[in-house]
Amino acid sequence: MKTETTIQGLAASLNPSRAARKIIGFVPTMGNLHEGHLNLVREARQLCDIVVVSIFVNPIQFGPNEDFDSYPRTLEQDQRLLADAGCDIVFAPSVEQMYGKKPRLTNISVGGITDDLCGSQRPGHFDGVAVVVTKLFNIVQPNYAFFGQKDYQQLAVIRQFVRDLNIPLEVIGVPITRAEDGLALSSRNGYLSAENREKAPVIYKTLKAAEQALLLGKALSEVLAEMKTALTEAGFVVDYVEARTTELQKIEQFNEDLVLFVAVKLGATRLIDNLQVKYPAS
Amino acid sequence: MKTETTIQGLAASLNPSRAARKIIGFVPTMGNLHEGHLNLVREARQLCDIVVVSIFVNPIQFGPNEDFDSYPRTLEQDQRLLADAGCDIVFAPSVEQMYGKKPRLTNISVGGITDDLCGSQRPGHFDGVAVVVTKLFNIVQPNYAFFGQKDYQQLAVIRQFVRDLNIPLEVIGVPITRAEDGLALSSRNGYLSAENREKAPVIYKTLKAAEQALLLGKALSEVLAEMKTALTEAGFVVDYVEARTTELQKIEQFNEDLVLFVAVKLGATRLIDNLQVKYPAS
């Protein structure tokens, strides 16, 4: 496994594969890798000839009061995990390598589906994601790009701008990887105190209980209200509890497949999770 | 020469060339071709193995009161001219082929350099250009893309987002092609009455006179004021007369290379032109 830190170095590493028309798979990450990321790499390994993983903590997707500076950077450990998971090339550029010295004037925004859920709490976040992912797509030029469904809204945003801009690749969404107790894996779980880590699986339990209630016929609005109560009583500060169609449109009743979304704060740590609930075939 | 009207058809036509690692040159146009466009094609022909020209009147770069509906569409004549100029593939998609049936949610904006000159008179125009050119770049995936310097601000916008988004191609700016009397070639010249067509070369004469005045040491502000007066007295309605650095930054004095910009209305027709003035080496 090679590690490249420059765009030019990566191009040189990839050119022979490109010339040989190999299938390139790409997993963009911010590092501090866990089993969720590694499952993306394994998925890429199965589908592609060459697997590229980027590790880049992207400053422009963090708000001024967010955790850009403290976001965990664990390159050596990440490299070991990636080698084991079957990655061929790690792309770990500096901020200057990605954004240069001249000011960036270009922005990409995806309307509609970024206005609520995480978008309303994190203004500019999805613009920053869209810009960096577009840049990385243009640098790596993969055939397939792999993203986790844990960041469901992010995945929807990426699918949208890939389609709108005719970016020549296929986006693959990979199901959420969970700890044994149900907590969705996230680099930010590492911020949790031992006590809060024990409490965190309540998020998934709440989602599963809501799924059961919906399948038993309870009204969606009631289910969402109960989720909010359950989370608040368990000690979470609820940012949002929402239901959307799989395409992120608002939904009032459980009359088609839907996704339940939760964002909470536990101590200073913001955690998100979601669960797709299939509408039963009649 | 082939004509493709679908993205899939174009991909099929280009795939053998891509597999053979041929150099692909791309000239995006809105059709109604004149010698200016054909010079772009000839330039591409010299530098590239395969020359693709797109003909697409892009609705999203026209304002609600602009000439989208009446913009001249002359595909058959364009095809003949392109075949003679050495084009290999014409890409002439429909609006639906380019924008699909589902709503587009993604926008690309380039800040700073789109706020004035043509940007202030045509809100959203450069966003529409950035979106369609990015789409076309992703569809054609050329090595080189050719644009005329007549639309100088457009060229600067394209260079900027290509750099900011790491789009893997080189942008080539080609000097303005002029009629014998100096008028910059433009599809919109066809809108001019015979009388106004005779008047139109005053734009270039005014630019050349300004260049002379600058080189003789007249102050920039005075030169700009005189240009405005000369154009107004000749019967033009002046939209703007401006000087900028070659990178489109404001400039107060002629102390480096600069570009003089003119936008005027002549009857109902909006015409633009520009002239680069070299600062004399000391």
XYZ file of C-alpha atoms in Angstrom:
564
model
C 0.000 0.000 0.000
C 1.273 3.446 -0.991
C 0.580 6.752 0.705
C 0.499 9.865 -1.473
C 0.351 13.362 -0.022
C 0.269 15.390 -3.246
C -2.149 15.554 -6.170
C 0.750 15.049 -8.563
C 2.025 12.020 -6.655
C -1.420 10.469 -6.638
C -1.784 11.071 -10.388
C 1.572 9.373 -11.000
C 0.528 6.419 -8.836
C -2.821 6.055 -10.582
C -1.781 6.665 -14.181
C -0.683 3.089 -14.983
C -4.019 1.784 -13.641
C -5.932 4.362 -15.632
C -4.008 3.521 -18.797
C -4.822 -0.156 -18.221
C -8.530 0.794 -17.815
C -8.652 -0.686 -14.319
C -11.749 -0.067 -12.228
C -10.926 2.488 -9.530
C -12.871 2.553 -6.263
C -12.697 5.551 -3.940
C -13.528 5.935 -0.240
C -13.276 9.544 0.997
C -12.760 9.777 4.768
C -11.617 12.223 7.411
C -9.457 9.508 8.988
C -9.683 8.208 12.569
C -10.984 5.083 10.929
C -13.326 2.544 12.505
C -15.078 -0.596 11.275
C -17.639 1.548 9.438
C -14.936 3.015 7.205
C -13.233 -0.354 6.848
C -16.487 -1.893 5.623
C -16.560 0.774 2.896
C -13.023 -0.234 1.929
C -13.952 -3.935 1.900
C -16.962 -3.158 -0.285
C -14.699 -1.215 -2.670
C -12.177 -4.079 -2.626
C -14.865 -6.499 -3.827
C -16.058 -4.301 -6.687
C -12.858 -2.638 -7.936
C -9.329 -3.342 -9.157
C -7.727 -0.427 -7.332
C -8.932 1.011 -4.016
C -8.039 4.596 -3.102
C -8.878 5.972 0.356
C -8.483 9.669 1.091
C -7.824 10.954 4.592
C -8.484 14.667 4.791
C -10.052 16.660 7.603
C -11.780 19.250 5.448
C -11.764 22.653 7.137
C -14.555 24.181 5.038
C -17.214 21.730 6.223
C -16.711 22.693 9.886
C -18.493 25.653 11.423
C -16.551 28.227 13.463
C -17.619 26.615 16.754
C -17.193 23.038 15.643
C -14.417 20.541 16.291
C -12.057 21.066 13.326
C -9.001 21.654 15.507
C -9.720 18.815 17.914
C -10.939 16.330 15.292
C -8.813 13.194 15.886
C -5.906 12.751 13.444
C -4.484 9.217 13.620
C -2.697 8.704 10.305
C -0.323 5.895 11.282
C -3.031 3.801 12.871
C -5.306 4.498 9.895
C -2.602 3.339 7.487
C -2.248 0.020 9.325
C -6.005 -0.567 9.314
C -6.273 0.343 5.617
C -3.450 -1.974 4.586
C -5.246 -4.831 6.349
C -8.589 -3.972 4.753
C -7.151 -4.095 1.223
C -6.563 -0.457 0.352
C -4.020 0.136 -2.449
C -3.394 3.870 -2.180
C -3.930 6.281 0.706
C -4.299 9.917 -0.370
C -3.505 12.128 2.630
C -3.060 15.696 1.371
C -2.395 18.805 3.441
C -4.927 21.640 3.560
C -2.625 23.677 1.344
C -2.369 20.859 -1.176
C -6.161 20.757 -1.414
C -6.941 24.470 -1.320
C -3.759 26.124 -2.559
C -2.553 29.578 -1.637
C -4.877 31.657 -3.791
C -8.365 32.200 -2.389
C -11.077 29.777 -3.469
C -13.955 31.680 -5.065
C -16.120 28.763 -6.188
C -18.949 27.316 -4.146
C -21.286 24.400 -4.807
C -24.647 24.396 -3.094
C -27.396 21.810 -3.229
C -30.782 23.400 -2.569
C -33.849 21.888 -0.954
C -32.397 18.796 0.702
C -29.776 20.729 2.698
C -32.151 23.216 4.319
C -33.189 21.102 7.275
C -32.011 18.104 9.343
C -28.270 18.664 9.814
C -28.324 21.560 7.326
C -30.186 23.969 9.578
C -27.836 23.335 12.517
C -24.674 23.414 10.426
C -24.937 26.306 7.924
C -22.495 25.898 5.040
C -21.637 22.337 6.081
C -23.047 20.635 2.995
C -21.557 23.281 0.683
C -18.176 22.409 2.194
C -18.861 18.715 1.689
C -19.974 19.260 -1.917
C -16.858 21.290 -2.739
C -14.357 18.895 -1.191
C -16.005 15.761 -2.544
C -16.160 17.281 -6.045
C -12.477 18.201 -5.765
C -11.576 14.694 -4.596
C -13.667 13.131 -7.377
C -11.796 15.248 -9.931
C -8.441 14.366 -8.400
C -9.044 10.616 -8.075
C -11.436 10.169 -11.034
C -12.856 6.918 -9.690
C -15.412 4.629 -11.305
C -17.148 4.039 -7.960
C -17.269 6.088 -4.780
C -18.388 4.611 -1.449
C -20.198 6.439 1.354
C -21.812 5.255 4.570
C -25.559 5.526 5.069
C -24.984 6.830 8.587
C -24.527 10.265 7.032
C -27.723 9.728 5.088
C -28.297 13.369 4.237
C -24.696 13.724 3.075
C -25.127 10.681 0.852
C -28.314 12.181 -0.620
C -26.514 15.493 -1.252
C -23.654 13.710 -3.002
C -25.998 11.614 -5.145
C -27.831 14.808 -6.088
C -24.843 16.864 -7.232
C -23.274 13.872 -8.983
C -26.471 13.545 -11.017
C -26.971 17.296 -11.527
C -23.369 17.833 -12.674
C -23.022 14.578 -14.677
C -19.988 13.528 -12.658
C -18.873 10.326 -14.407
C -18.936 7.814 -11.546
C -21.357 5.696 -9.549
C -22.113 6.460 -5.896
C -22.531 3.403 -3.656
C -24.254 3.769 -0.281
C -23.179 1.220 2.330
C -25.366 0.277 5.356
C -24.497 1.609 8.809
C -21.983 -0.402 10.835
C -23.010 -0.652 14.491
C -21.300 -1.665 17.709
C -22.675 -4.808 19.351
C -24.908 -2.672 21.552
C -26.353 -0.927 18.465
C -24.497 2.394 18.565
C -23.722 3.564 15.026
C -19.944 3.737 14.630
C -18.597 7.286 14.384
C -15.253 8.939 14.944
C -17.038 11.285 17.336
C -17.999 8.368 19.639
C -14.434 8.667 20.927
C -15.355 11.990 22.520
C -17.892 10.295 24.848
C -17.189 9.768 28.549
C -17.514 6.158 29.752
C -20.867 6.990 31.282
C -22.197 8.607 28.119
C -20.849 5.779 25.975
C -23.050 3.456 28.021
C -26.036 5.704 27.466
C -25.475 6.213 23.704
C -27.077 2.931 22.473
C -30.441 4.332 23.590
C -30.458 6.194 20.250
C -30.616 2.969 18.257
C -33.034 1.355 20.736
C -35.314 4.374 20.299
C -35.143 4.045 16.517
C -35.949 0.314 16.679
C -38.842 0.907 19.099
C -40.194 3.544 16.721
C -39.967 1.113 13.817
C -41.984 -1.433 15.811
C -44.589 1.155 16.761
C -44.974 2.224 13.115
C -45.337 -1.360 11.952
C -48.015 -1.878 14.620
C -49.945 1.059 13.179
C -49.213 3.916 15.552
C -49.443 7.350 13.868
C -46.148 8.782 12.634
C -46.545 12.095 14.474
C -47.159 10.246 17.722
C -44.166 7.987 17.169
C -41.888 10.972 16.548
C -43.160 12.704 19.686
C -42.508 9.586 21.740
C -38.983 9.269 20.359
C -38.254 12.833 21.386
C -39.617 12.224 24.885
C -37.702 8.967 25.283
C -34.415 10.553 24.214
C -34.886 13.626 26.375
C -35.783 11.531 29.424
C -32.669 9.398 28.814
C -30.527 12.540 29.110
C -29.975 13.524 25.480
C -30.465 17.064 24.208
C -32.511 16.489 21.080
C -31.431 18.458 18.030
C -34.052 16.849 15.785
C -36.177 13.752 15.415
C -37.647 13.604 11.932
C -39.124 11.312 9.312
C -38.482 11.694 5.595
C -38.993 9.705 2.433
C -35.895 7.890 1.210
C -35.366 10.911 -1.079
C -35.526 13.273 1.915
C -38.947 14.704 1.151
C -41.257 15.518 4.082
C -43.717 12.780 4.974
C -46.766 13.040 7.250
C -47.919 9.443 7.385
C -46.268 6.056 7.190
C -47.617 5.169 3.738
C -44.346 4.436 1.938
C -40.769 3.507 2.881
C -39.376 6.155 5.182
C -36.265 7.036 7.116
C -36.260 8.047 10.782
C -33.561 10.587 11.634
C -32.122 11.437 15.033
C -29.540 14.073 15.970
C -28.754 14.575 19.656
C -26.139 16.031 21.915
C -24.744 13.906 24.692
C -22.468 16.074 26.792
C -20.592 18.159 24.224
C -20.760 15.447 21.559
C -23.200 15.558 18.668
C -24.370 12.148 17.474
C -26.570 11.279 14.487
C -28.257 8.063 13.463
C -31.033 6.920 11.149
C -33.116 3.863 10.352
C -34.907 2.976 7.153
C -38.366 1.549 7.774
C -39.897 -0.435 4.929
C -43.579 0.058 4.274
C -45.105 -3.420 4.428
C -46.231 -4.755 1.048
C -50.023 -5.169 1.107
C -17.908 13.968 -38.745
C -20.513 12.484 -36.432
C -23.351 14.261 -34.654
C -24.472 12.880 -31.297
C -27.582 14.116 -29.528
C -27.420 11.977 -26.373
C -24.902 11.657 -23.569
C -24.850 7.898 -24.060
C -24.270 8.218 -27.797
C -21.413 10.646 -27.228
C -19.837 8.300 -24.674
C -20.038 5.435 -27.167
C -18.445 7.604 -29.878
C -15.655 8.758 -27.577
C -14.863 5.516 -25.783
C -12.488 4.076 -28.402
C -10.517 7.339 -28.402
C -10.416 7.390 -24.612
C -9.264 3.767 -24.496
C -6.497 4.648 -26.976
C -5.487 7.587 -24.726
C -6.066 10.091 -27.534
C -5.968 13.780 -26.683
C -9.510 15.161 -26.707
C -10.152 18.835 -27.422
C -13.500 20.428 -26.623
C -15.150 23.623 -27.876
C -18.450 24.424 -26.126
C -20.709 26.712 -28.166
C -24.318 27.820 -28.392
C -24.239 27.302 -32.170
C -24.923 29.939 -34.848
C -21.245 29.624 -35.546
C -19.026 32.320 -37.004
C -15.301 32.621 -37.727
C -14.631 33.195 -34.018
C -15.962 29.760 -33.140
C -14.250 28.200 -36.129
C -10.929 29.617 -34.999
C -11.453 27.830 -31.678
C -12.061 24.614 -33.596
C -8.952 25.142 -35.715
C -6.912 25.768 -32.573
C -8.268 22.549 -31.055
C -7.549 20.700 -34.316
C -3.881 21.709 -34.069
C -3.455 20.616 -30.450
C -5.655 17.502 -30.195
C -6.347 14.111 -31.759
C -10.117 14.334 -31.449
C -12.135 17.557 -31.583
C -15.591 17.674 -29.984
C -17.823 20.741 -30.416
C -21.012 21.079 -28.410
C -23.954 23.104 -29.649
C -26.370 23.822 -26.835
C -28.345 26.976 -26.142
C -28.273 26.765 -22.358
C -31.545 28.038 -20.868
C -30.192 28.588 -17.345
C -27.673 31.252 -18.396
C -30.382 33.493 -19.888
C -32.341 35.924 -17.736
C -36.143 36.038 -17.948
C -36.070 39.067 -20.282
C -33.176 37.886 -22.419
C -33.129 36.272 -25.838
C -33.261 32.532 -25.073
C -36.286 31.900 -27.282
C -35.065 34.006 -30.176
C -31.396 32.986 -29.965
C -30.539 31.789 -33.501
C -30.507 28.004 -33.953
C -28.802 27.002 -37.205
C -27.718 23.383 -36.698
C -27.404 22.300 -40.332
C -25.308 25.277 -41.327
C -23.212 24.833 -38.174
C -22.588 21.179 -39.048
C -21.296 22.123 -42.500
C -18.966 24.760 -41.076
C -17.682 22.396 -38.391
C -16.968 19.601 -40.830
C -14.877 22.034 -42.902
C -13.022 23.312 -39.831
C -11.947 19.814 -38.777
C -14.417 18.892 -36.045
C -14.761 15.138 -35.416
C -17.877 14.987 -33.242
C -20.717 17.467 -32.780
C -22.601 17.083 -29.508
C -26.030 18.688 -29.897
C -28.186 17.588 -26.958
C -31.751 18.656 -26.182
C -32.542 20.639 -23.028
C -34.094 17.503 -21.552
C -30.986 15.471 -22.340
C -28.881 18.005 -20.446
C -31.173 18.729 -17.508
C -33.369 15.629 -17.264
C -36.898 15.536 -15.905
C -36.169 15.738 -12.191
C -35.445 19.220 -10.834
C -31.834 20.328 -10.654
C -30.946 21.314 -7.078
C -27.225 21.976 -7.498
C -25.751 25.384 -8.206
C -22.163 26.490 -8.777
C -21.297 30.086 -8.038
C -17.998 31.880 -8.455
C -17.742 34.793 -6.040
C -15.885 38.063 -6.468
C -15.211 38.094 -10.189
C -18.889 37.679 -11.158
C -20.249 40.572 -9.114
C -19.658 43.335 -11.633
C -19.113 43.860 -15.376
C -21.640 41.544 -17.052
C -22.467 39.914 -13.694
C -24.321 42.888 -12.278
C -26.504 43.263 -15.404
C -27.151 39.557 -15.787
C -27.852 38.073 -12.327
C -27.409 34.298 -12.286
C -25.819 34.324 -15.752
C -22.387 33.105 -14.637
C -23.900 30.494 -12.309
C -25.728 29.127 -15.334
C -22.496 29.160 -17.343
C -20.573 27.434 -14.533
C -23.196 24.700 -14.183
C -23.521 23.928 -17.891
C -19.786 24.065 -18.588
C -19.090 21.770 -15.611
C -21.743 19.356 -16.901
C -20.268 19.444 -20.409
C -16.750 18.935 -19.035
C -17.961 15.867 -17.130
C -19.786 14.532 -20.177
C -16.961 15.075 -22.681
C -13.990 14.698 -20.274
C -11.609 16.548 -22.583
C -7.894 17.173 -22.104
C -8.222 20.738 -23.422
C -11.169 23.121 -23.580
C -11.162 26.212 -25.813
C -12.909 29.514 -25.121
C -12.810 32.879 -26.843
C -11.334 35.916 -25.102
C -14.285 37.981 -26.296
C -16.214 36.670 -23.311
C -13.265 37.572 -21.114
C -15.142 37.497 -17.831
C -16.660 34.131 -18.729
C -13.193 32.793 -19.490
C -11.934 34.065 -16.116
C -14.891 32.443 -14.336
C -14.234 29.130 -16.071
C -10.511 29.237 -15.282
C -11.397 29.968 -11.652
C -13.814 27.092 -11.070
C -11.629 24.673 -13.024
C -8.795 25.512 -10.624
C -10.961 25.624 -7.493
C -12.612 22.264 -8.254
C -9.506 20.526 -9.656
C -11.260 19.738 -12.921
C -8.706 17.635 -14.824
C -8.272 19.612 -18.039
C -6.502 22.677 -19.389
C -8.437 25.785 -20.389
C -7.125 27.578 -23.503
C -8.144 31.179 -24.167
C -8.157 32.166 -27.844
C -7.848 35.799 -29.023
C -10.902 37.647 -30.335
C -11.734 37.210 -34.002
C -12.802 40.498 -35.599
C -14.502 41.505 -38.812
C -12.350 43.556 -41.201
C -13.818 46.747 -39.768
C -12.820 45.667 -36.260
C -16.180 44.512 -34.856
C -15.697 41.504 -32.559
C -17.540 38.543 -34.080
C -20.630 37.519 -32.125
C -23.776 35.584 -32.876
C -25.706 38.587 -31.612
C -24.261 40.794 -34.384
C -26.897 39.169 -36.588
C -29.565 41.060 -34.644
C -28.207 44.437 -35.811
C -29.980 46.518 -38.456
C -27.824 47.467 -41.457
C -27.460 50.955 -40.037
C -26.404 49.732 -36.607
C -24.037 47.190 -38.132
C -22.247 50.131 -39.740
C -22.077 51.923 -36.444
C -20.898 48.920 -34.405
C -17.146 49.099 -35.286
C -17.005 52.311 -33.242
C -16.688 50.032 -30.193
C -13.342 48.660 -31.329
C -12.170 52.061 -32.571
C -12.952 53.471 -29.148
C -10.966 50.685 -27.481
C -7.981 51.257 -29.791
C -8.106 55.019 -29.231
C -8.148 54.399 -25.480
C -5.119 52.132 -25.779
C -3.254 54.879 -27.636
C -4.227 57.466 -25.038
C -3.040 55.223 -22.204
C 0.260 54.540 -23.937
C 0.697 58.304 -24.384
C 0.285 58.763 -20.643
C -3.267 59.985 -20.228
C -4.778 59.091 -16.844
C -6.885 55.927 -16.790
C -9.931 57.601 -15.246
C -9.866 60.260 -17.936
C -9.525 57.676 -20.689
C -12.506 55.714 -19.367
C -14.607 58.861 -19.172
C -13.693 59.747 -22.764
C -14.604 56.259 -23.957
C -17.998 56.580 -22.358
C -18.568 59.969 -23.938
C -17.423 58.797 -27.364
C -19.703 55.751 -27.291
C -22.698 57.696 -26.035
C -22.209 60.403 -28.672
C -22.001 57.698 -31.351
C -25.463 56.474 -30.342
C -24.680 53.581 -28.028
C -26.343 53.140 -24.646
C -23.377 52.381 -22.408
C -23.861 49.541 -19.955
C -20.304 49.783 -18.640
C -16.839 50.948 -19.581
C -14.287 49.540 -17.155
C -10.630 48.685 -16.687
C -9.440 45.625 -14.788
C -6.228 43.724 -14.270
C -5.916 40.610 -16.418
C -7.227 38.703 -13.359
C -10.279 40.997 -13.196
C -9.199 42.940 -10.126
C -10.015 46.657 -9.966
C -7.255 48.948 -11.167
C -6.990 52.721 -10.698
C -3.908 53.527 -12.718
C -2.226 52.113 -15.800
C 0.739 50.609 -13.954
C 0.486 46.997 -15.112
C -1.127 45.089 -17.988
C -4.833 45.802 -18.011
C -7.984 44.980 -19.917
C -10.481 47.573 -21.123
C -14.071 46.334 -21.107
C -17.059 47.711 -22.976
C -20.686 46.621 -22.868
C -23.240 48.641 -24.810
C -26.690 48.431 -26.252
C -27.234 49.314 -29.861
C -30.952 49.231 -30.540
C -32.153 46.150 -28.649
C -28.836 44.340 -29.079
C -26.286 44.043 -26.311
C -22.681 43.940 -27.518
C -19.497 43.391 -25.506
C -15.846 43.775 -26.396
C -12.507 44.082 -24.652
C -8.894 44.924 -25.346
C -5.794 43.918 -23.440
C -3.324 46.768 -23.084
C 0.249 45.793 -22.255
C 2.083 47.969 -19.787
C 5.273 49.043 -21.559
C 8.410 47.407 -20.186
C 10.603 50.101 -18.661
